PDB file of C-alpha atoms (C1' of nucleotides) in Angstrom:
ATOM      1  CA  MET A   1       4.208 -10.952 -20.127  1.00 64.00           C
ATOM      2  CA  PRO A   2       3.447  -8.602 -17.904  1.00 72.00           C
ATOM      3  CA  ALA A   3       5.001  -9.062 -14.548  1.00 86.00           C
ATOM      4  CA  ILE A   4       1.137  -8.691 -13.100  1.00 89.00           C
ATOM      5  CA  THR A   5      -0.921 -11.446 -14.200  1.00 91.00           C
ATOM      6  CA  GLU A   6      -4.984 -10.970 -14.434  1.00 91.00           C
ATOM      7  CA  ALA A   7      -5.394 -14.003 -12.136  1.00 93.00           C
ATOM      8  CA  GLN A   8      -3.602 -11.720  -9.389  1.00 94.00           C
ATOM      9  CA  VAL A   9      -4.485  -8.592 -10.057  1.00 95.00           C
ATOM     10  CA  GLU A  10      -8.353 -10.514 -10.307  1.00 94.00           C
ATOM     11  CA  ALA A  11      -7.395 -11.823  -6.388  1.00 94.00           C
ATOM     12  CA  VAL A  12      -6.727  -8.450  -5.443  1.00 95.00           C
ATOM     13  CA  ARG A  13      -9.689  -6.945  -6.312  1.00 95.00           C
ATOM     14  CA  ALA A  14     -11.690 -10.307  -5.546  1.00 95.00           C
ATOM     15  CA  TRP A  15     -10.613  -9.334  -1.573  1.00 95.00           C
ATOM     16  CA  VAL A  16     -11.549  -6.270  -1.569  1.00 96.00           C
ATOM     17  CA  VAL A  17     -14.858  -6.243  -2.469  1.00 95.00           C
ATOM     18  CA  ALA A  18     -15.157  -9.556   0.247  1.00 94.00           C
ATOM     19  CA  ILE A  19     -13.497  -6.940   2.429  1.00 95.00           C
ATOM     20  CA  PRO A  20     -17.217  -6.514   5.359  1.00 95.00           C
ATOM     21  CA  ALA A  21     -18.598  -3.005   5.078  1.00 95.00           C
ATOM     22  CA  GLY A  22     -17.860  -1.260   8.254  1.00 95.00           C
ATOM     23  CA  ARG A  23     -14.471  -3.242   9.149  1.00 95.00           C
ATOM     24  CA  VAL A  24     -11.247  -2.375   7.017  1.00 96.00           C
ATOM     25  CA  SER A  25      -8.378  -4.495   5.264  1.00 96.00           C
ATOM     26  CA  THR A  26      -3.943  -2.999   5.129  1.00 96.00           C
ATOM     27  CA  TYR A  27      -2.320  -3.271   1.374  1.00 96.00           C
ATOM     28  CA  GLY A  28      -0.051  -5.871   3.172  1.00 95.00           C
ATOM     29  CA  ASP A  29      -2.031  -7.559   4.034  1.00 95.00           C
ATOM     30  CA  LEU A  30      -4.239  -8.141   0.687  1.00 95.00           C
ATOM     31  CA  ALA A  31      -0.789  -8.777  -0.983  1.00 95.00           C
ATOM     32  CA  ALA A  32      -0.381 -11.852   1.187  1.00 93.00           C
ATOM     33  CA  ALA A  33      -3.716 -12.369   0.580  1.00 93.00           C
ATOM     34  CA  ALA A  34      -3.796 -12.081  -3.521  1.00 93.00           C
ATOM     35  CA  GLY A  35      -0.504 -14.273  -3.038  1.00 91.00           C
ATOM     36  CA  LEU A  36       1.948 -11.071  -3.783  1.00 93.00           C
ATOM     37  CA  THR A  37       5.047  -9.945  -2.185  1.00 92.00           C
ATOM     38  CA  ASN A  38       5.164  -6.586  -1.902  1.00 94.00           C
ATOM     39  CA  PRO A  39       2.437  -3.827  -1.268  1.00 95.00           C
ATOM     40  CA  ARG A  40       2.822  -1.533  -3.315  1.00 95.00           C
ATOM     41  CA  GLN A  41       2.028  -3.907  -6.437  1.00 95.00           C
ATOM     42  CA  VAL A  42      -0.844  -3.713  -3.719  1.00 96.00           C
ATOM     43  CA  GLY A  43      -1.487   0.135  -4.132  1.00 95.00           C
ATOM     44  CA  TRP A  44      -0.363  -0.469  -8.305  1.00 95.00           C
ATOM     45  CA  ILE A  45      -3.291  -2.007  -9.017  1.00 96.00           C
ATOM     46  CA  LEU A  46      -6.015  -0.535  -6.829  1.00 96.00           C
ATOM     47  CA  ARG A  47      -5.171   2.671  -8.879  1.00 94.00           C
ATOM     48  CA  THR A  48      -4.821   0.602 -11.850  1.00 93.00           C
ATOM     49  CA  ASP A  49      -7.780  -1.440 -12.054  1.00 93.00           C
ATOM     50  CA  GLY A  50      -9.713  -0.591  -8.542  1.00 89.00           C
ATOM     51  CA  ALA A  51     -12.193   2.281  -9.865  1.00 91.00           C
ATOM     52  CA  ASP A  52     -14.805   0.552  -9.292  1.00 92.00           C
ATOM     53  CA  LEU A  53     -13.585  -1.530  -6.107  1.00 95.00           C
ATOM     54  CA  PRO A  54     -14.440   0.124  -2.807  1.00 96.00           C
ATOM     55  CA  TRP A  55     -11.021   0.898  -1.387  1.00 95.00           C
ATOM     56  CA  HIS A  56     -12.227   3.162   1.157  1.00 95.00           C
ATOM     57  CA  ARG A  57     -11.792  -0.198   2.705  1.00 96.00           C
ATOM     58  CA  VAL A  58      -8.128  -0.718   2.388  1.00 96.00           C
ATOM     59  CA  ILE A  59      -6.128   1.697   4.861  1.00 96.00           C
ATOM     60  CA  ARG A  60      -2.018   1.624   5.155  1.00 96.00           C
ATOM     61  CA  ALA A  61      -0.591  -0.789   8.014  1.00 95.00           C
ATOM     62  CA  SER A  62      -0.653   2.546  10.874  1.00 94.00           C
ATOM     63  CA  GLY A  63      -4.371   2.744  10.058  1.00 94.00           C
ATOM     64  CA  ARG A  64      -3.897   5.788   8.166  1.00 94.00           C
ATOM     65  CA  PRO A  65      -6.334   6.775   4.611  1.00 94.00           C
ATOM     66  CA  ALA A  66      -3.506   6.647   1.309  1.00 93.00           C
ATOM     67  CA  ARG A  67      -2.005   9.330   0.608  1.00 90.00           C
ATOM     68  CA  HIS A  68      -3.159  11.035  -1.673  1.00 88.00           C
ATOM     69  CA  LEU A  69      -7.313   9.942  -0.525  1.00 89.00           C
ATOM     70  CA  GLY A  70      -7.002  11.887   3.423  1.00 85.00           C
ATOM     71  CA  ALA A  71      -9.529  13.245   4.501  1.00 89.00           C
ATOM     72  CA  GLU A  72     -11.880  11.833   2.463  1.00 92.00           C
ATOM     73  CA  GLN A  73     -11.667   8.286   2.798  1.00 94.00           C
ATOM     74  CA  LEU A  74     -12.594   8.966   5.733  1.00 94.00           C
ATOM     75  CA  ALA A  75     -15.529  10.913   5.827  1.00 94.00           C
ATOM     76  CA  ARG A  76     -16.397   6.598   3.609  1.00 95.00           C
ATOM     77  CA  LEU A  77     -15.039   4.403   6.575  1.00 95.00           C
ATOM     78  CA  ARG A  78     -17.047   6.810   9.877  1.00 94.00           C
ATOM     79  CA  ALA A  79     -19.926   7.020   7.590  1.00 95.00           C
ATOM     80  CA  GLU A  80     -19.729   3.143   7.025  1.00 95.00           C
ATOM     81  CA  GLY A  81     -18.926   3.068  11.664  1.00 94.00           C
ATOM     82  CA  VAL A  82     -15.729   3.354  11.425  1.00 95.00           C
ATOM     83  CA  LEU A  83     -14.308   5.337  13.750  1.00 93.00           C
ATOM     84  CA  ALA A  84     -11.073   7.432  13.108  1.00 92.00           C
ATOM     85  CA  ILE A  85      -9.331   8.881  16.451  1.00 91.00           C
ATOM     86  CA  ALA A  86      -7.081  11.605  15.149  1.00 90.00           C
ATOM     87  CA  GLY A  87      -7.151  10.100  12.445  1.00 90.00           C
ATOM     88  CA  ARG A  88      -6.478   6.833  12.043  1.00 92.00           C
ATOM     89  CA  VAL A  89      -8.106   4.251  12.210  1.00 95.00           C
ATOM     90  CA  ASP A  90      -8.008   1.849  15.557  1.00 94.00           C
ATOM     91  CA  LEU A  91      -6.853  -1.262  13.848  1.00 94.00           C
ATOM     92  CA  ALA A  92      -7.025  -3.177  16.404  1.00 92.00           C
ATOM     93  CA  THR A  93     -10.952  -3.047  16.808  1.00 94.00           C
ATOM     94  CA  TYR A  94     -11.800  -2.916  12.610  1.00 95.00           C
ATOM     95  CA  ARG A  95      -9.191  -4.504  10.582  1.00 94.00           C
ATOM     96  CA  TRP A  96      -9.803  -7.517   8.992  1.00 94.00           C
ATOM     97  CA  ARG A  97      -8.029 -10.678   8.346  1.00 89.00           C
ATOM     98  CA  PRO A  98      -8.668 -12.797   4.915  1.00 83.00           C
ATOM     99  CA  THR A  99      -9.625 -15.363   6.720  1.00 81.00           C
ATOM    100  CA  GLY A 100      -9.924 -18.143   3.358  1.00 66.00           C
ATOM    101  CA  GLN A 101     -13.200 -18.131   2.250  1.00 60.00           C
ATOM    102  CA  THR A 102     -13.320 -16.936  -1.120  1.00 58.00           C
ATOM    103  CA  ARG A 103     -10.583 -19.953  -2.005  1.00 55.00           C
TER     104      ARG A 103
ATOM    105  C1'  DA B   1      19.932  -1.605 -19.510  1.00 55.57           C
ATOM    106  C1'  DT B   2      19.356   2.481 -16.349  1.00 55.57           C
ATOM    107  C1'  DC B   3      16.492   5.644 -13.244  1.00 55.57           C
ATOM    108  C1'  DA B   4      12.435   8.338 -11.801  1.00 55.57           C
ATOM    109  C1'  DT B   5       8.245   7.553  -9.183  1.00 55.57           C
ATOM    110  C1'  DG B   6       4.524   5.538  -6.699  1.00 55.57           C
ATOM    111  C1'  DA B   7      -2.119   3.259  -3.247  1.00 55.57           C
ATOM    112  C1'  DC B   8       4.254   0.777   1.407  1.00 55.57           C
ATOM    113  C1'  DT B   9       6.362  -0.936   5.428  1.00 55.57           C
ATOM    114  C1'  DC B  10       9.799  -1.688   7.589  1.00 55.57           C
ATOM    115  C1'  DT B  11      13.655  -0.200  10.730  1.00 55.57           C
ATOM    116  C1'  DG B  12      16.640   3.050  13.395  1.00 55.57           C
ATOM    117  C1'  DT B  13      17.769   7.863  15.164  1.00 55.57           C
TER     118       DT B  13
ATOM    119  C1'  DA C   1       6.021  10.366  17.704  1.00 55.57           C
ATOM    120  C1'  DA C   2       8.522  12.699  14.229  1.00 55.57           C
ATOM    121  C1'  DC C   3      12.021  11.509  10.396  1.00 55.57           C
ATOM    122  C1'  DA C   4      15.083   9.038   7.645  1.00 55.57           C
ATOM    123  C1'  DG C   5      16.504   5.534   5.134  1.00 55.57           C
ATOM    124  C1'  DA C   6      16.407   1.191   2.757  1.00 55.57           C
ATOM    125  C1'  DG C   7      14.250  -2.383   0.732  1.00 55.57           C
ATOM    126  C1'  DC C   8      10.120  -3.924  -2.778  1.00 55.57           C
ATOM    127  C1'  DC C   9       8.463  -4.880  -6.933  1.00 55.57           C
ATOM    128  C1'  DA C  10       6.222  -2.337 -11.538  1.00 55.57           C
ATOM    129  C1'  DT C  11       5.692   1.620 -14.103  1.00 55.57           C
ATOM    130  C1'  DG C  12       6.858   4.482 -18.064  1.00 55.57           C
ATOM    131  C1'  DA C  13      10.414   7.591 -20.366  1.00 55.57           C
TER     132       DA C  13
END
DNA sequence: ATCATGACTCTGT
DNA sequence: AACAGAGCCATGA
């Protein structure tokens, strides 16, 4: 069986979808919310099965977008009302934390 | 089984 | 603040 089950993938997808517009979340938070132990698994899931998700609301713990996404993600966030200062999002303001609403 | 790569994060320098 | 190293887990060759 695969190391990452569909249940885990669905959990991550559900959390990403649950992020409100104008807010962002980090890989680490999503990993914890979905029951994953490693943020890299979240990255893998988004790369593999996240094409149809609002992945632009998922950023790194540094407040910076994922490496290959770069400015495009910041532009998308800015269009939703997330102001990026010097290429980084103010996590203290925009970070959204899973509150257990979907389970 | 081993090695390299990757949408990450932490800690130390 | 910037850079490097290590830890972490999954995948593909």
